């Protein structure tokens, strides 16, 4: 019978995260020899090596990969136990872990969270910024209690609470051949050079799929994670891009023209949670608050 400690698994996950006992010990604020002793004890208890130690890094063995998978599940269960107990004993306090794509966080959530904090000052909100695709994956894996994602997603895995629906718009330089157009057909963008979000962002795949449906692979010249950099590249006449309407409302550069796309490409946002996972009282409260305060999601 195995006698594993949660502390051993937590420390092991930290080592695998950093791929270094030295960096993991710094993160955990314990000495390197003490951490090495814990990992060695875990390996002895399991009867097999979990990491391969070298001078510069710690590689994971096949057995280590299996332990990572189960250790992550155990950490999620421990978090759920702690959250459930907190709900039972003290409903006036709470903690929420939420994943936000940077573009969405900067557009909508400062005003929403400010008002939520005024109403529920004892609820702590821990925000991590990831691209939309990674937010979805992290909610599924249990890293976040809830996240904000760009639809569509695999809805059979998630509970989905829609909050925003608007259109993508085309941004071109004011001297571009389409600058005077009211709208541009997607098929006519075949020869354009594009500035895209990088692959971590849901918009990358959404836009790429739309162009492929029109019969061509978009020519991607630059990739970025920052909408303001993308728009400034358009202003410098380095290419064209497509951004959600809310972001276009923030673009004030006179060298940029904003044009409708035809057919229209929807940009839909939703709060998501993993199906059948326990959702804290604080998490429920935040979702209900967001759904009741949708005026905050119409950026002008």
Rosetta silent file (secondary structure, phi, psi, omega in degrees, C-alpha in Angstrom):
SEQUENCE: XXXXXXXXXXXXXXXXXXXXXXXXXXXXXXXXXXXXXXXXXXXXXXXXXXXXXXXXXXXXXXXXXXXXXXXXXXXXXXXXXXXXXXXXXXXXXXXXXXXXXXXXXXXXXXXXXXXXXXXXXXXXXXXXXXXXXXXXXXXXXXXXXXXXXXXXXXXXXXXXXXXXXXXXXXXXXXXXXXXXXXXXXXXXXXXXXXXXXXXXXXXXXXXXXXXXXXXXXXXXXXXXXXXXXXXXXXXXXXXXXXXXXXXXXXXXXXXXXXXXXXXXXXXXXXXXXXXXXXXXXXXXXXXXXXXXXXXXXXXX
SCORE:     score description
SCORE:     0.000 S_00000001
   1 L     0.000  134.164  179.669    0.000    0.000    0.000 S_00000001
   2 L   -82.340  143.303  175.234    1.295    3.445   -0.942 S_00000001
   3 L  -124.471   83.359 -177.229    1.538    6.180    1.656 S_00000001
   4 L   -97.169  146.818  175.566    1.855    9.391   -0.334 S_00000001
   5 L  -103.258  143.592  175.831    1.673   12.899    1.062 S_00000001
   6 H   -57.145  -36.836  179.314   -0.081   15.733   -0.724 S_00000001
   7 H   -59.660  -40.620  178.803    3.042   17.782   -0.053 S_00000001
   8 H   -60.528  -45.531 -178.268    5.154   15.301   -2.030 S_00000001
   9 H   -67.699  -39.705  178.412    2.863   15.521   -5.038 S_00000001
  10 H   -61.907  -44.469 -179.680    2.648   19.311   -4.836 S_00000001
  11 H   -67.008  -39.602  178.732    6.439   19.609   -4.736 S_00000001
  12 H   -62.016  -43.351  177.982    6.830   17.116   -7.576 S_00000001
  13 H   -61.507  -35.976  179.697    4.408   19.115   -9.758 S_00000001
  14 H   -67.608  -39.222  176.811    6.388   22.265   -9.048 S_00000001
  15 H   -62.743  -43.340 -179.546    9.619   20.560  -10.168 S_00000001
  16 H   -68.678  -30.665  178.194    7.962   19.369  -13.389 S_00000001
  17 H   -65.133  -44.071 -176.861    6.548   22.836  -13.989 S_00000001
  18 H   -91.342  -14.297 -175.072    9.986   24.479  -13.805 S_00000001
  19 L    54.920   33.706 -177.600   11.937   21.437  -15.079 S_00000001
  20 L  -163.328  125.087  176.221   14.494   22.337  -12.451 S_00000001
  21 H   -66.780  -35.575  179.942   14.845   21.459   -8.768 S_00000001
  22 H   -62.277  -50.745 -178.596   16.759   24.696   -8.238 S_00000001
  23 H   -68.133  -35.215  178.577   14.027   26.929   -9.690 S_00000001
  24 H   -65.991  -39.331  179.265   11.290   24.882   -8.006 S_00000001
  25 H   -64.509  -36.798  177.092   12.978   25.240   -4.615 S_00000001
  26 H   -65.711  -41.731 -179.883   13.107   29.007   -5.117 S_00000001
  27 H   -65.700  -37.451 -177.279    9.410   29.066   -6.040 S_00000001
  28 H   -86.667   -8.990 -179.786    8.467   26.944   -3.024 S_00000001
  29 L    61.415   41.746  172.106   10.805   28.881   -0.686 S_00000001
  30 L  -129.330  165.620 -178.737   12.536   25.755    0.590 S_00000001
  31 L   -73.125  153.935  179.373   16.125   24.623    0.294 S_00000001
  32 H   -63.247  -42.681  177.505   17.252   22.613   -2.708 S_00000001
  33 H   -61.434  -37.947  179.924   18.476   19.671   -0.554 S_00000001
  34 H   -65.548  -40.590  178.970   15.133   19.565    1.276 S_00000001
  35 H   -66.984  -43.254  178.561   13.212   19.496   -2.015 S_00000001
  36 H   -59.346  -38.030  179.284   15.507   16.829   -3.451 S_00000001
  37 H   -64.854  -40.412  178.881   14.894   14.717   -0.331 S_00000001
  38 H   -63.924  -46.073 -179.460   11.108   14.988   -0.766 S_00000001
  39 H   -64.546  -40.480  178.044   11.293   13.973   -4.441 S_00000001
  40 H   -62.805  -40.376  178.080   13.647   11.107   -3.616 S_00000001
  41 H   -63.295  -38.458  177.687   11.229    9.900   -0.933 S_00000001
  42 H   -64.417  -43.366  179.493    8.361    9.967   -3.438 S_00000001
  43 H   -63.679  -40.370  178.825   10.408    7.953   -5.933 S_00000001
  44 H   -65.616  -38.993  179.042   11.324    5.398   -3.241 S_00000001
  45 H   -64.633  -38.757 -179.116    7.689    5.066   -2.185 S_00000001
  46 H   -83.696  -19.514  177.250    6.623    4.457   -5.799 S_00000001
  47 L    79.467   23.984  179.103    9.640    2.242   -6.529 S_00000001
  48 L  -161.961  153.437  178.902   10.734    3.971   -9.723 S_00000001
  49 L   -72.150  144.011  179.537   12.457    7.170  -10.900 S_00000001
  50 L  -110.059  -28.840  178.194   10.227   10.103  -11.832 S_00000001
  51 E  -132.846  151.602  175.842   12.775   12.612  -13.059 S_00000001
  52 E  -105.128  114.713 -174.221   16.155   12.367  -14.759 S_00000001
  53 E   -88.919  129.802  171.918   18.528   14.811  -13.107 S_00000001
  54 L  -127.073 -178.648 -177.918   21.170   16.652  -15.110 S_00000001
  55 L   -65.831  -33.075 -171.007   23.274   19.710  -14.353 S_00000001
  56 L  -111.139  -21.740 -173.349   20.859   22.142  -15.994 S_00000001
  57 L  -150.350  170.043  176.664   17.424   20.535  -16.078 S_00000001
  58 E  -126.530  105.925 -179.708   15.208   17.757  -14.763 S_00000001
  59 E   -85.223  153.218 -175.190   13.560   15.670  -17.469 S_00000001
  60 E   -95.927  133.235  175.572   10.427   13.639  -16.761 S_00000001
  61 L   -80.446  172.260  176.658   10.382    9.842  -17.078 S_00000001
  62 H   -60.530  -41.009  177.214    7.406    7.888  -18.441 S_00000001
  63 H   -63.736  -38.367  178.928    6.433    7.032  -14.876 S_00000001
  64 H   -61.666  -37.978  178.671    6.749   10.710  -13.974 S_00000001
  65 H   -62.993  -38.375  178.026    4.271   11.673  -16.693 S_00000001
  66 H   -67.451  -41.277  178.886    1.708    9.289  -15.220 S_00000001
  67 H   -63.570  -38.799  177.449    2.268   10.703  -11.729 S_00000001
  68 H   -56.764  -47.609 -177.221    1.786   14.238  -13.094 S_00000001
  69 H   -57.953  -47.247 -176.847   -1.610   13.257  -14.536 S_00000001
  70 H   -77.222  -33.545  178.671   -2.899   11.781  -11.265 S_00000001
  71 H   -64.341  -39.338  177.725   -1.257   14.399   -9.049 S_00000001
  72 H   -62.100  -41.125  178.237   -3.043   17.169  -10.978 S_00000001
  73 H   -63.014  -39.840  179.480   -6.368   15.386  -10.442 S_00000001
  74 H   -65.718  -39.655  178.802   -5.622   15.109   -6.715 S_00000001
  75 H   -63.729  -38.656  177.818   -4.774   18.810   -6.485 S_00000001
  76 H   -63.224  -44.132  179.200   -8.071   19.665   -8.164 S_00000001
  77 H   -63.433  -39.154  178.408   -9.957   17.480   -5.679 S_00000001
  78 H   -64.362  -41.814  177.753   -8.122   19.106   -2.775 S_00000001
  79 H   -62.364  -41.990  179.926   -9.019   22.569   -4.110 S_00000001
  80 H   -64.762  -38.863  177.768  -12.659   21.516   -4.488 S_00000001
  81 H   -62.561  -45.753 -179.420  -12.697   20.168   -0.920 S_00000001
  82 H   -62.412  -43.108 -178.947  -11.238   23.414    0.421 S_00000001
  83 H   -65.544  -42.185 -179.821  -13.692   25.523   -1.591 S_00000001
  84 H   -63.186  -44.244  178.783  -16.666   23.424   -0.518 S_00000001
  85 H   -63.138  -38.692  179.120  -15.709   23.658    3.151 S_00000001
  86 H   -64.133  -40.557  178.503  -15.234   27.405    2.819 S_00000001
  87 H   -61.294  -41.364 -176.579  -18.707   27.770    1.316 S_00000001
  88 H   -69.030  -40.790 -171.518  -20.245   25.796    4.175 S_00000001
  89 H   -89.979  -23.955 -173.600  -18.456   27.604    6.990 S_00000001
  90 L  -154.750   82.922 -177.038  -18.261   31.184    5.733 S_00000001
  91 L   -71.945  -10.383 -179.561  -20.497   32.271    2.878 S_00000001
  92 L   -81.998   -7.194  178.953  -19.480   35.906    3.330 S_00000001
  93 L  -123.408  164.370  177.908  -16.027   35.169    1.912 S_00000001
  94 E  -176.961  169.035 -179.993  -14.841   33.437   -1.220 S_00000001
  95 E  -143.150  135.903 -177.573  -12.140   33.053   -3.817 S_00000001
  96 E  -126.923  131.943  173.004  -12.456   32.756   -7.595 S_00000001
  97 E  -106.569  118.473 -174.576   -9.811   31.633  -10.087 S_00000001
  98 E  -129.773  139.859  175.655  -10.653   32.979  -13.539 S_00000001
  99 E  -103.623  130.579 -177.864   -8.867   32.831  -16.893 S_00000001
 100 E  -130.633  129.834  166.812   -9.152   35.830  -19.201 S_00000001
 101 L   -63.731  138.235 -176.405   -7.743   36.462  -22.666 S_00000001
 102 H   -53.272  -41.034 -178.771   -5.845   39.807  -22.436 S_00000001
 103 H   -60.021  -39.941 -177.240   -7.973   41.425  -25.139 S_00000001
 104 H   -75.592  -40.835  179.650  -11.186   40.633  -23.245 S_00000001
 105 H   -59.786  -46.270 -177.610   -9.840   41.587  -19.856 S_00000001
 106 H   -70.968  -28.042 -178.264   -8.724   45.030  -20.962 S_00000001
 107 H   -75.761  -48.853 -166.106  -11.937   45.727  -22.874 S_00000001
 108 H  -116.503  -35.316 -162.314  -14.645   44.799  -20.426 S_00000001
 109 H   -80.864  -22.542  176.226  -13.590   43.507  -17.058 S_00000001
 110 H   -55.751  -44.449 -179.783  -12.089   46.470  -15.180 S_00000001
 111 H   -69.790  -39.501 -179.922  -15.539   48.087  -14.893 S_00000001
 112 H   -64.071  -48.130 -175.902  -17.288   44.796  -14.159 S_00000001
 113 H   -69.977  -31.195  177.125  -14.830   43.746  -11.459 S_00000001
 114 H   -62.520  -45.463 -179.850  -14.828   47.202   -9.869 S_00000001
 115 H   -69.599  -37.842  177.941  -18.589   47.071   -9.371 S_00000001
 116 H   -62.597  -41.745  179.841  -18.459   43.424   -8.241 S_00000001
 117 H   -64.964  -36.842  177.677  -15.811   44.308   -5.648 S_00000001
 118 H   -61.385  -37.560 -176.908  -17.947   47.147   -4.328 S_00000001
 119 H   -83.923  -33.272 -177.719  -20.814   44.717   -3.766 S_00000001
 120 L  -129.412   71.646 -173.368  -18.741   41.736   -2.556 S_00000001
 121 L   -65.509  -18.270 -177.328  -15.582   43.184   -0.977 S_00000001
 122 L   -93.435    1.977  178.123  -14.610   39.912    0.736 S_00000001
 123 E   -94.557  122.023  178.344  -14.421   37.868   -2.464 S_00000001
 124 E   -91.289  130.389  179.218  -10.895   37.540   -3.838 S_00000001
 125 E  -113.734  117.902  177.496  -10.587   37.199   -7.623 S_00000001
 126 E   -99.653  114.878 -175.219   -7.389   35.655   -8.981 S_00000001
 127 E  -106.584  131.279  171.410   -6.989   36.494  -12.681 S_00000001
 128 E  -120.850  131.627 -178.919   -4.629   34.743  -15.085 S_00000001
 129 E   -96.947  116.524  173.735   -4.294   36.045  -18.633 S_00000001
 130 L  -130.060  160.572  168.966   -4.037   33.402  -21.339 S_00000001
 131 L   -62.535  155.921 -173.514   -5.025   33.354  -24.987 S_00000001
 132 H   -54.849  -41.886 -178.557   -8.611   32.186  -25.549 S_00000001
 133 H   -64.025  -38.964 -179.775   -7.659   28.684  -26.713 S_00000001
 134 H   -72.864  -32.475  175.878   -5.501   28.136  -23.648 S_00000001
 135 H   -59.381  -46.305 -179.780   -8.234   29.466  -21.333 S_00000001
 136 H   -58.789  -47.641 -179.219  -10.603   26.774  -22.641 S_00000001
 137 H   -62.289  -40.376 -177.415   -7.993   24.054  -22.116 S_00000001
 138 H   -70.886  -34.760  174.276   -7.178   25.324  -18.615 S_00000001
 139 H   -65.814  -42.560  179.002  -10.836   25.383  -17.546 S_00000001
 140 H   -61.581  -38.658 -177.398  -11.211   21.828  -18.834 S_00000001
 141 H   -83.246   -7.133  175.635   -8.118   20.711  -16.907 S_00000001
 142 L    93.934    5.785  178.451   -9.275   22.406  -13.712 S_00000001
 143 L   -66.511  -37.625  178.692   -6.691   25.190  -13.476 S_00000001
 144 L  -116.052  145.738  173.677   -9.493   27.774  -13.446 S_00000001
 145 L   -71.089  -38.899  176.995  -12.920   27.576  -11.877 S_00000001
 146 E  -148.892  162.433  179.659  -14.273   29.652  -14.737 S_00000001
 147 E  -148.056  170.155  173.709  -12.990   31.446  -17.801 S_00000001
 148 E  -114.304  125.940 -173.161  -14.046   33.754  -20.590 S_00000001
 149 E  -129.702  158.833  173.677  -13.783   32.211  -24.048 S_00000001
 150 E   -91.483  126.083  178.458  -14.449   33.005  -27.666 S_00000001
 151 E   -81.963  153.201    9.067  -17.160   30.790  -29.136 S_00000001
 152 L   -87.089  155.361  171.158  -17.548   28.265  -30.640 S_00000001
 153 L  -134.474  176.222  178.103  -16.115   25.678  -28.244 S_00000001
 154 L   -76.501   91.004 -169.905  -16.945   22.017  -27.520 S_00000001
 155 H   -69.897  -14.318  177.271  -20.054   22.818  -25.522 S_00000001
 156 H   -68.355  -16.897 -179.667  -20.618   19.216  -24.440 S_00000001
 157 H   -95.888  -12.600 -170.021  -17.678   19.699  -22.059 S_00000001
 158 E  -134.658  153.024  162.846  -18.724   23.086  -20.648 S_00000001
 159 E   -89.738  130.175 -170.527  -21.576   25.101  -19.257 S_00000001
 160 E  -119.437  130.311 -179.209  -21.693   28.222  -21.425 S_00000001
 161 E  -124.236   94.326 -176.436  -23.055   31.654  -20.441 S_00000001
 162 E   -61.389  141.035  179.505  -23.028   34.052  -23.458 S_00000001
 163 E  -131.016  -27.193 -175.872  -22.179   37.692  -22.692 S_00000001
 164 E  -139.829  138.635  170.655  -21.082   39.445  -25.925 S_00000001
 165 E  -143.324  116.849  176.525  -21.959   39.145  -29.605 S_00000001
 166 E  -147.606 -170.243 -174.692  -20.578   41.530  -32.209 S_00000001
 167 E  -114.293  154.404  170.380  -18.794   41.468  -35.578 S_00000001
 168 E   -78.860  145.874  177.431  -15.216   41.415  -36.777 S_00000001
 169 E  -125.593  152.189  179.142  -14.131   44.440  -38.817 S_00000001
 170 E   -91.588  134.374  176.761  -11.340   44.890  -41.351 S_00000001
 171 E  -112.961  125.721  179.382   -8.613   47.463  -40.664 S_00000001
 172 E  -133.048  160.560  174.686   -6.655   48.851  -43.626 S_00000001
 173 E   -66.959  150.166 -174.397   -4.285   51.744  -44.251 S_00000001
 174 L   -65.826  -16.091  175.882   -6.016   54.924  -45.441 S_00000001
 175 L   -97.152    5.170 -178.558   -4.259   54.595  -48.823 S_00000001
 176 L   -68.068  153.494 -177.653   -5.342   50.983  -49.281 S_00000001
 177 L   -63.521  -20.914  179.211   -7.412   50.108  -52.356 S_00000001
 178 L   -98.618    2.417 -170.579  -10.356   49.183  -50.083 S_00000001
 179 L   -58.779  -30.409 -178.018  -10.121   52.266  -47.842 S_00000001
 180 L   -92.139   -1.146 -178.614  -13.171   53.954  -49.369 S_00000001
 181 L   -75.116  146.743  171.796  -15.335   50.805  -49.300 S_00000001
 182 L   -79.276  -33.979  176.517  -18.268   50.458  -46.947 S_00000001
 183 E  -147.344  162.826  177.850  -17.710   46.689  -46.897 S_00000001
 184 E  -133.460  134.044  175.924  -15.322   44.129  -48.393 S_00000001
 185 E   -75.618  138.941 -177.082  -16.121   40.587  -49.438 S_00000001
 186 H   -56.767  -39.105 -176.668  -13.887   38.018  -47.744 S_00000001
 187 H   -62.208  -24.635 -178.738  -13.008   36.365  -51.052 S_00000001
 188 H   -80.772    0.332  179.528  -11.453   39.639  -52.269 S_00000001
 189 H   -96.200   10.673 -174.698   -8.839   39.500  -49.495 S_00000001
 190 L   -56.126  -38.908 -174.173   -7.046   36.557  -51.109 S_00000001
 191 L   -94.850    4.381 -177.828   -3.980   38.579  -52.116 S_00000001
 192 L   -79.655  153.735  172.233   -3.696   40.628  -48.908 S_00000001
 193 E  -100.021  127.503 -170.102   -0.911   40.270  -46.352 S_00000001
 194 E  -106.245  149.346  167.400   -2.374   39.821  -42.879 S_00000001
 195 E  -106.417  115.819 -172.438   -1.413   40.705  -39.356 S_00000001
 196 E  -113.920  156.653  163.056   -2.857   37.920  -37.196 S_00000001
 197 E   -66.718  152.215  178.384   -3.167   37.060  -33.558 S_00000001
 198 L   -72.990  173.581 -169.755   -0.772   34.254  -32.672 S_00000001
 199 L   -64.290  -20.394 -178.993   -1.910   30.635  -32.430 S_00000001
 200 L   -69.885  -17.943 -175.408   -2.664   30.782  -28.704 S_00000001
 201 L   -97.444  137.888 -178.158   -5.610   33.082  -29.422 S_00000001
 202 H   -59.328  -32.585 -178.557   -8.966   31.753  -30.607 S_00000001
 203 H   -61.467  -28.313  178.645   -9.221   34.557  -33.178 S_00000001
 204 H   -58.176  -52.630 -176.698   -6.282   33.083  -35.074 S_00000001
 205 H   -72.732  -35.602  179.491   -8.160   29.888  -35.915 S_00000001
 206 H   -59.695  -49.834 -177.754  -11.529   31.605  -36.334 S_00000001
 207 H   -69.440  -40.850  179.686  -10.224   33.998  -38.994 S_00000001
 208 H   -60.599  -43.842  179.440   -8.071   31.378  -40.696 S_00000001
 209 H   -62.172  -38.887  179.383  -11.053   29.027  -40.982 S_00000001
 210 H   -62.475  -42.210 -179.295  -13.203   31.780  -42.493 S_00000001
 211 H   -71.124  -38.024  177.228  -10.651   32.472  -45.209 S_00000001
 212 H   -62.414  -37.387  176.305  -10.130   28.781  -45.923 S_00000001
 213 H   -63.378  -23.782  177.036  -13.904   28.491  -46.363 S_00000001
 214 L   -87.727   -0.228  173.384  -13.560   31.190  -49.027 S_00000001
 215 L    99.910   12.110  178.829  -11.032   29.026  -50.852 S_00000001
 216 L  -147.575  151.908  174.447   -7.673   30.439  -49.822 S_00000001
 217 L   -88.527  124.662 -177.592   -5.058   30.239  -47.086 S_00000001
 218 L   -65.175  142.298  176.667   -4.406   33.736  -45.671 S_00000001
 219 E   -85.010  103.198 -175.849   -0.925   35.166  -46.191 S_00000001
 220 E   -93.488  114.819 -177.543    0.156   35.894  -42.617 S_00000001
 221 E   -89.224  -43.661  179.956    2.985   38.420  -42.494 S_00000001
 222 E  -134.704  152.802  172.457    3.106   39.091  -38.738 S_00000001
 223 E  -126.572  142.826 -177.709    1.624   37.519  -35.614 S_00000001
 224 E  -148.520  163.761  174.122    1.045   39.359  -32.348 S_00000001
 225 L  -110.144    5.338 -174.628   -0.755   39.071  -29.019 S_00000001
 226 L  -122.745  119.441 -177.060   -1.457   42.820  -28.742 S_00000001
 227 H   -65.585  -32.699 -178.826   -4.321   44.496  -30.603 S_00000001
 228 H   -69.195  -36.252  175.727   -2.731   47.955  -30.321 S_00000001
 229 H   -66.591  -40.606  179.418    0.477   46.718  -31.981 S_00000001
 230 H   -61.576  -43.670 -179.600   -1.572   45.065  -34.721 S_00000001
 231 H   -68.024  -36.418  178.649   -3.469   48.272  -35.462 S_00000001
 232 H   -68.355  -30.559  174.031   -0.261   50.315  -35.481 S_00000001
 233 H   -65.010  -38.789  175.297    1.214   47.874  -38.011 S_00000001
 234 H   -63.370  -42.915  179.518   -1.800   48.578  -40.207 S_00000001
 235 H   -61.907  -29.116  177.492   -1.213   52.313  -39.723 S_00000001
 236 L   -85.642    5.348  176.986    2.375   51.763  -40.902 S_00000001
 237 L    64.318   38.101  178.906    0.978   50.094  -44.040 S_00000001
 238 L   -93.590   -7.863 -178.466    2.519   46.701  -43.214 S_00000001
 239 L   159.302 -171.497  178.150   -0.663   44.765  -43.911 S_00000001
 240 E  -117.469  163.294  176.494   -4.323   44.445  -42.981 S_00000001
 241 E  -148.227  169.932  176.085   -5.992   42.874  -39.974 S_00000001
 242 E  -128.574  129.853 -177.163   -9.416   42.010  -38.591 S_00000001
 243 E  -135.395  155.536  177.492  -10.441   42.909  -35.053 S_00000001
 244 E   -62.374  153.864 -176.614  -13.657   42.816  -32.998 S_00000001
 245 H   -56.435  -39.674 -179.420  -15.905   45.862  -33.124 S_00000001
 246 H   -61.160  -37.173  177.512  -15.211   46.775  -29.489 S_00000001
 247 H   -72.219  -40.525  178.761  -11.500   47.022  -30.231 S_00000001
 248 H   -57.532  -32.962  178.147  -12.134   48.979  -33.415 S_00000001
 249 L   -65.875  -16.524  178.557  -13.968   51.538  -31.263 S_00000001
 250 L   -93.994  -13.995 -176.340  -10.669   52.121  -29.472 S_00000001
 251 L   -80.662  114.250 -175.316   -8.602   52.626  -32.622 S_00000001
 252 L  -111.963    2.020 -176.591   -8.191   56.379  -33.113 S_00000001
 253 L   -68.371  122.915 -177.813   -5.328   56.507  -35.617 S_00000001
 254 L   -67.502  -12.870  178.534   -6.402   58.633  -38.632 S_00000001
 255 L   -82.192   -0.600 -177.306   -4.219   56.488  -40.906 S_00000001
 256 E  -113.294  135.597  172.534   -6.545   53.520  -40.386 S_00000001
 257 E  -111.518  138.327 -177.570   -9.870   52.860  -42.075 S_00000001
 258 E  -112.154  127.586 -169.428  -12.329   50.376  -40.575 S_00000001
 259 E  -130.160  144.671  176.237  -14.536   48.421  -42.961 S_00000001
 260 E   -72.731  150.125  176.127  -17.333   45.868  -42.588 S_00000001
 261 E  -103.441  146.221  179.218  -16.731   42.315  -43.767 S_00000001
 262 E  -135.579  121.472   -0.236  -19.167   40.390  -45.938 S_00000001
 263 L   -68.889  155.924 -178.568  -20.282   37.844  -44.985 S_00000001
 264 L   -66.341  143.724  176.968  -20.083   39.082  -41.423 S_00000001
 265 L  -109.524  113.886 -177.882  -17.875   37.128  -39.026 S_00000001
 266 E   -74.044  148.437  172.630  -19.383   37.002  -35.526 S_00000001
 267 E  -121.587  108.377 -174.394  -17.285   37.443  -32.391 S_00000001
 268 E  -117.645  130.339  178.249  -19.055   35.775  -29.476 S_00000001
 269 E  -112.950  148.651  177.709  -17.843   35.719  -25.897 S_00000001
 270 E  -150.557  148.444  166.126  -19.066   33.562  -23.048 S_00000001
 271 E   -78.830  135.798 -179.790  -18.229   32.703  -19.495 S_00000001
 272 E  -127.631  147.207  170.424  -17.509   28.984  -19.330 S_00000001
 273 E  -134.263  156.217  179.830  -17.242   26.409  -16.551 S_00000001
 274 E   -76.577  133.512  178.182  -16.474   22.718  -16.782 S_00000001
 275 L   -60.302  140.736  174.351  -19.550   20.497  -16.696 S_00000001
 276 L    68.802    6.207  173.086  -19.995   18.455  -13.517 S_00000001
 277 L   -93.251  141.826  178.005  -17.229   20.292  -11.677 S_00000001
 278 L   -60.078  131.409  176.949  -18.130   21.875   -8.360 S_00000001
 279 L  -114.168  124.146 -175.565  -18.623   25.627   -8.750 S_00000001
 280 L   -63.318  160.863  175.364  -18.139   27.704   -5.628 S_00000001
 281 H   -58.697  -40.673  178.404  -20.783   30.014   -4.263 S_00000001
 282 H   -63.163  -39.705  178.036  -18.488   32.915   -5.156 S_00000001
 283 H   -64.044  -44.866  175.828  -18.169   31.594   -8.711 S_00000001
 284 H   -58.227  -42.690 -177.419  -21.937   31.306   -9.080 S_00000001
 285 H   -63.215  -42.583  179.635  -22.286   34.830   -7.694 S_00000001
 286 H   -65.005  -43.734  179.587  -19.805   36.293  -10.191 S_00000001
 287 H   -60.715  -46.846  179.095  -21.482   34.580  -13.169 S_00000001
 288 H   -62.579  -37.757  178.605  -24.915   35.818  -12.120 S_00000001
 289 H   -63.411  -45.736  179.707  -23.507   39.298  -11.574 S_00000001
 290 H   -60.932  -45.066 -177.965  -21.975   39.342  -15.067 S_00000001
 291 H   -66.387  -28.488  179.472  -25.187   38.134  -16.687 S_00000001
 292 H   -87.206   -7.447 -176.985  -27.186   40.813  -14.852 S_00000001
 293 L  -123.065   43.377 -173.573  -24.754   43.593  -15.770 S_00000001
 294 H   -65.991  -14.649  178.620  -24.423   43.061  -19.515 S_00000001
 295 H   -63.216  -21.950  177.939  -24.375   46.798  -20.178 S_00000001
 296 H   -70.857  -13.586 -176.327  -20.715   46.679  -19.157 S_00000001
 297 H  -102.137   20.651  173.338  -20.009   44.517  -22.193 S_00000001
 298 L  -119.653   92.991 -173.892  -21.039   47.118  -24.745 S_00000001
 299 L   -79.909  129.777  177.057  -17.940   49.174  -25.197 S_00000001
 300 L  -125.060    0.000    0.000  -18.376   52.642  -26.617 S_00000001
